[in-house]
Amino acid sequence: MAKGYRGHYQRVKMALAPLRRGLPIDTPRERPPSPREVARWITTAPSRRSLHATEALRRLFEHCPELKRAHDLVRQFAAMLDARDATPLPDWLEQLTTAGLPALASVAKALREDQPAVVQGITARSTPASTKATSPT
């Protein structure tokens, strides 16, 4: 059975170089989340988010107020869907337009163009897939 470090010599050399010069060792940094991870955290209901995701989002919001605004708007839309209530939709669309985020303003414009369908989508009750009853004969 082999003993010892099985990695490459160069890694050890690089890790020890700061110590030889009397410098402190760098503390490992957490890798930044991917855009996909952040989008998942934002679209996940706060009650279903992990503690790590909640804390990471809080830190991101401190550095990026635009992301906080986008998060708040997404949560408002999710609340409309959960309640199946499209009453706040016009005000929400206005918030999208005035949020100072061009991508959201274009989403608001597209939703306004087909607002009746959006209202129907928000208020519609989900129905199970249609199943045909088959006769045993």
XYZ file of N, CA and C in Angstrom:
411
model
N 0.850 -1.169 0.000
C 0.000 0.000 0.000
C 0.905 1.246 0.000
N 0.658 2.173 -0.914
C 1.475 3.377 -1.025
C 1.099 4.359 0.077
N 2.109 5.113 0.549
C 1.885 6.116 1.583
C 2.284 7.473 1.043
N 1.775 8.505 1.710
C 2.201 9.844 1.358
C 1.313 10.514 0.324
N 1.735 11.707 -0.053
C 1.001 12.533 -1.008
C 1.167 11.982 -2.419
N 0.067 11.780 -3.097
C 0.119 11.194 -4.432
C -0.046 12.244 -5.533
N -0.136 13.502 -5.109
C -0.307 14.571 -6.090
C 1.015 14.987 -6.703
N 0.980 16.055 -7.449
C 2.155 16.542 -8.166
C 3.032 17.412 -7.257
N 4.333 17.282 -7.420
C 5.312 18.033 -6.646
C 5.082 19.536 -6.770
N 4.728 20.012 -7.949
C 4.565 21.447 -8.208
C 3.483 22.043 -7.312
N 2.422 21.315 -7.032
C 1.354 21.816 -6.149
C 1.888 22.050 -4.740
N 2.674 21.116 -4.249
C 3.254 21.259 -2.912
C 4.177 22.465 -2.893
N 4.985 22.593 -3.905
C 5.931 23.705 -4.001
C 5.187 25.046 -3.993
N 4.106 25.149 -4.766
C 3.327 26.387 -4.831
C 2.653 26.689 -3.498
N 2.182 25.646 -2.809
C 1.504 25.841 -1.526
C 2.473 26.311 -0.447
N 3.714 25.835 -0.499
C 4.702 26.170 0.534
C 5.459 27.462 0.258
N 5.443 27.946 -0.971
C 6.215 29.133 -1.349
C 5.910 30.339 -0.457
N 4.636 30.671 -0.167
C 4.392 31.832 0.703
C 4.973 31.635 2.108
N 4.933 30.420 2.627
C 5.484 30.149 3.965
C 6.987 30.390 3.989
N 7.667 29.992 2.944
C 9.118 30.178 2.874
C 9.496 31.651 2.854
N 8.605 32.467 2.270
C 8.872 33.901 2.211
C 8.338 34.635 3.441
N 7.747 33.893 4.380
C 7.217 34.506 5.602
C 5.876 35.175 5.408
N 5.171 34.837 4.326
C 3.853 35.421 4.053
C 2.756 34.515 4.615
N 1.595 35.099 4.909
C 0.493 34.253 5.379
C -0.069 33.418 4.224
N -0.635 32.298 4.582
C -1.266 31.444 3.569
C -2.628 32.036 3.227
N -2.914 32.098 1.933
C -4.230 32.589 1.500
C -5.312 31.649 2.007
N -6.392 32.253 2.496
C -7.525 31.428 2.903
C -8.328 31.089 1.656
N -8.812 29.870 1.560
C -9.574 29.509 0.368
C -10.840 30.360 0.270
N -11.142 30.740 -0.922
C -12.337 31.560 -1.159
C -13.453 30.681 -1.698
N -14.661 31.061 -1.325
C -15.834 30.364 -1.848
C -16.011 30.784 -3.300
N -16.284 29.825 -4.154
C -16.470 30.173 -5.561
C -17.784 30.943 -5.713
N -17.815 31.900 -6.615
C -19.054 32.659 -6.804
C -20.129 31.760 -7.406
N -21.382 32.011 -7.065
C -22.446 31.178 -7.631
C -22.612 31.457 -9.114
N -23.067 30.463 -9.829
C -23.328 30.641 -11.259
C -24.644 31.398 -11.432
N -24.849 32.033 -12.566
C -26.130 32.698 -12.818
C -27.315 31.740 -12.681
N -27.122 30.497 -13.090
C -28.193 29.510 -12.982
C -28.556 29.249 -11.510
N -27.525 29.149 -10.654
C -27.780 28.942 -9.220
C -28.556 30.116 -8.635
N -28.127 31.330 -8.959
C -28.795 32.516 -8.429
C -30.242 32.565 -8.916
N -30.476 32.256 -10.184
C -31.843 32.241 -10.711
C -32.690 31.209 -9.962
N -32.113 30.057 -9.670
C -32.855 29.032 -8.926
C -33.173 29.518 -7.513
N -32.208 30.170 -6.864
C -32.443 30.693 -5.517
C -33.564 31.731 -5.527
N -33.570 32.581 -6.550
C -34.571 33.649 -6.626
C -35.957 33.080 -6.879
N -36.043 32.074 -7.728
C -37.363 31.527 -8.070
C -37.877 30.517 -7.056
N -37.030 30.088 -6.150
C -37.469 29.162 -5.103
C -38.119 29.956 -3.982
N -39.247 29.470 -3.500
C -39.930 30.133 -2.387
C -38.977 30.227 -1.201
N -38.943 31.371 -0.521
C -38.026 31.535 0.612
C -38.156 30.422 1.660
N -39.332 29.917 1.867
C -39.522 28.862 2.868
C -38.882 27.538 2.447
N -38.596 27.382 1.154
C -38.015 26.141 0.649
C -36.525 26.247 0.351
N -35.956 27.444 0.534
C -34.534 27.659 0.276
C -33.689 27.096 1.408
N -32.509 26.623 1.060
C -31.578 26.172 2.093
C -31.022 27.391 2.816
N -30.489 27.157 3.992
C -29.877 28.232 4.768
C -28.698 28.837 3.998
N -27.923 27.981 3.329
C -26.793 28.450 2.523
C -27.277 29.385 1.407
N -28.330 28.987 0.690
C -28.840 29.803 -0.417
C -29.379 31.132 0.101
N -30.077 31.109 1.220
C -30.627 32.332 1.796
C -29.512 33.296 2.174
N -28.480 32.779 2.796
C -27.347 33.622 3.211
C -26.580 34.137 1.988
N -26.373 33.294 1.011
C -25.665 33.710 -0.205
C -26.453 34.808 -0.930
N -27.774 34.657 -1.005
C -28.604 35.687 -1.640
C -28.512 37.003 -0.872
N -28.538 36.937 0.444
C -28.443 38.145 1.251
C -27.145 38.891 0.934
N -26.048 38.139 0.840
C -24.761 38.765 0.519
C -24.771 39.360 -0.896
N -25.371 38.655 -1.835
C -25.458 39.179 -3.200
C -26.289 40.458 -3.245
N -27.396 40.479 -2.488
C -28.256 41.666 -2.472
C -27.520 42.882 -1.909
N -26.618 42.655 -0.960
C -25.833 43.767 -0.407
C -24.951 44.404 -1.480
N -24.477 43.591 -2.394
C -23.574 44.083 -3.434
C -24.290 44.492 -4.716
N -25.527 44.047 -4.874
C -26.230 44.305 -6.134
C -27.703 44.630 -5.872
N -28.026 45.908 -5.668
C -29.415 46.285 -5.394
C -30.371 45.939 -6.545
N -29.839 45.908 -7.770
C -30.685 45.553 -8.915
C -31.175 44.113 -8.796
N -30.322 43.237 -8.317
C -30.706 41.844 -8.121
C -31.780 41.742 -7.044
N -31.669 42.545 -6.005
C -32.681 42.573 -4.941
C -34.022 43.013 -5.502
N -34.011 44.055 -6.372
C -35.253 44.513 -7.001
C -35.868 43.422 -7.862
N -35.029 42.751 -8.653
C -35.529 41.665 -9.505
C -36.123 40.553 -8.635
N -35.442 40.214 -7.548
C -35.936 39.179 -6.628
C -37.308 39.561 -6.068
N -37.441 40.794 -5.612
C -38.712 41.233 -5.037
C -39.843 41.163 -6.057
N -39.546 41.534 -7.293
C -40.569 41.477 -8.338
C -40.953 40.036 -8.679
N -39.976 39.160 -8.713
C -40.268 37.734 -8.962
C -41.133 37.176 -7.848
N -40.818 37.517 -6.591
C -41.595 37.018 -5.459
C -43.029 37.556 -5.505
N -43.204 38.824 -5.954
C -44.556 39.386 -6.087
C -45.359 38.615 -7.131
N -44.712 38.302 -8.246
C -45.410 37.535 -9.281
C -45.758 36.141 -8.768
N -44.838 35.522 -8.040
C -45.109 34.198 -7.472
C -46.290 34.251 -6.509
N -46.405 35.339 -5.753
C -47.537 35.491 -4.831
C -48.850 35.573 -5.613
N -48.836 36.268 -6.763
C -50.044 36.317 -7.604
C -50.416 34.919 -8.077
N -49.407 34.147 -8.505
C -49.675 32.792 -8.976
C -50.194 31.902 -7.844
N -49.574 32.009 -6.671
C -50.001 31.197 -5.532
C -51.438 31.496 -5.138
N -51.795 32.786 -5.152
C -53.144 33.193 -4.755
C -54.138 33.105 -5.915
N -53.618 32.881 -7.117
C -54.441 32.891 -8.337
C -55.255 34.179 -8.423
N -54.567 35.285 -8.145
C -55.197 36.600 -8.119
C -54.412 37.545 -9.014
N -55.021 37.962 -10.118
C -54.347 38.847 -11.071
C -54.634 40.316 -10.800
N -55.340 40.630 -9.712
C -55.664 42.022 -9.389
C -54.421 42.902 -9.320
N -53.323 42.459 -8.688
C -52.132 43.329 -8.622
C -51.331 43.414 -9.920
N -51.749 42.706 -10.969
C -50.954 42.642 -12.203
C -50.645 44.012 -12.805
N -51.629 44.919 -12.984
C -51.290 46.224 -13.594
C -50.226 46.996 -12.806
N -50.359 47.019 -11.475
C -49.354 47.713 -10.662
C -48.004 47.024 -10.769
N -48.009 45.699 -10.804
C -46.771 44.937 -10.908
C -46.081 45.222 -12.243
N -46.870 45.284 -13.321
C -46.299 45.599 -14.632
C -45.693 47.000 -14.635
N -46.333 47.932 -13.942
C -45.780 49.284 -13.838
C -44.457 49.266 -13.062
N -44.388 48.468 -12.017
C -43.135 48.336 -11.257
C -42.034 47.760 -12.143
N -42.389 46.785 -12.994
C -41.399 46.224 -13.917
C -40.855 47.315 -14.831
N -41.764 48.154 -15.324
C -41.380 49.207 -16.259
C -40.472 50.240 -15.603
N -40.748 50.564 -14.347
C -40.013 51.640 -13.675
C -38.882 51.131 -12.777
N -38.594 49.841 -12.807
C -37.561 49.270 -11.923
C -36.151 49.695 -12.309
N -35.991 50.274 -13.491
C -34.658 50.671 -13.920
C -33.850 49.513 -14.475
N -34.538 48.423 -14.805
C -33.877 47.245 -15.360
C -34.456 47.005 -16.754
N -33.710 47.325 -17.795
C -34.239 47.259 -19.167
C -34.847 45.906 -19.542
N -34.246 44.823 -19.099
C -34.784 43.512 -19.450
C -36.180 43.325 -18.867
N -36.402 43.817 -17.654
C -37.724 43.684 -17.036
C -38.735 44.599 -17.709
N -38.293 45.755 -18.163
C -39.195 46.654 -18.883
C -39.673 46.002 -20.175
N -38.805 45.268 -20.851
C -39.234 44.590 -22.083
C -40.163 43.419 -21.767
N -39.973 42.772 -20.629
C -40.901 41.713 -20.206
C -42.270 42.323 -19.952
N -42.306 43.469 -19.273
C -43.579 44.147 -18.993
C -44.298 44.497 -20.289
N -43.542 44.984 -21.263
C -44.148 45.348 -22.556
C -44.768 44.119 -23.221
N -44.050 43.020 -23.221
C -44.568 41.792 -23.838
C -45.799 41.279 -23.099
N -45.790 41.342 -21.771
C -46.941 40.866 -20.998
C -48.162 41.755 -21.214
N -47.934 43.064 -21.358
C -49.057 43.978 -21.605
C -49.717 43.684 -22.949
N -48.916 43.283 -23.933
C -49.467 42.999 -25.261
C -50.448 41.838 -25.234
N -50.295 40.935 -24.303
C -51.187 39.785 -24.214
C -51.736 39.643 -22.794
N -52.098 40.780 -22.204
C -52.526 40.806 -20.809
C -53.725 39.902 -20.511
N -54.738 39.827 -21.383
C -55.860 38.925 -21.068
C -55.413 37.465 -20.895
N -54.479 37.014 -21.726
C -53.986 35.640 -21.601
C -53.174 35.476 -20.319
N -52.432 36.516 -19.943
C -51.644 36.463 -18.710
C -52.584 36.365 -17.505
N -53.635 37.183 -17.509
C -54.623 37.142 -16.425
C -55.254 35.760 -16.349
N -55.609 35.215 -17.500
C -56.211 33.880 -17.525
C -55.223 32.835 -16.985
N -53.962 32.963 -17.355
C -52.953 32.025 -16.867
C -52.762 32.103 -15.365
N -52.844 33.317 -14.819
C -52.683 33.482 -13.369
C -53.882 32.927 -12.617
N -55.064 33.176 -13.135
C -56.278 32.825 -12.394
C -56.794 31.417 -12.685
N -56.279 30.769 -13.720
C -56.778 29.441 -14.095
C -56.421 28.409 -13.034
N -57.338 27.569 -12.780
C -57.083 26.444 -11.870
C -56.374 25.372 -12.672
N -55.382 24.759 -12.077
C -54.707 23.679 -12.794
C -55.620 22.460 -12.772
N -55.663 21.776 -13.898
C -56.512 20.603 -13.998
C -55.633 19.406 -14.335
N -55.992 18.233 -13.799
C -55.200 17.056 -14.140
C -55.322 16.766 -15.624
N -54.358 16.068 -16.141
C -54.374 15.714 -17.566
C -55.659 14.979 -17.873
N -56.201 15.279 -19.012
C -57.465 14.676 -19.386
C -57.251 13.175 -19.622
N -58.112 12.415 -19.026
C -58.021 10.962 -19.197
C -59.344 10.463 -19.753
N -59.262 9.621 -20.735
C -60.473 9.050 -21.322
C -60.856 7.815 -20.543
N -62.115 7.772 -20.208
C -62.600 6.563 -19.554
C -62.802 5.516 -20.629
N -62.281 4.384 -20.408
C -62.440 3.328 -21.411
C -63.385 2.278 -20.870
N -64.180 1.814 -21.744
C -65.146 0.805 -21.385
C -64.445 -0.549 -21.307
N -64.800 -1.360 -20.325
C -64.172 -2.671 -20.225
C -64.529 -3.586 -21.388
N -65.560 -3.226 -22.118
C -65.955 -4.085 -23.233
C -65.492 -3.580 -24.561
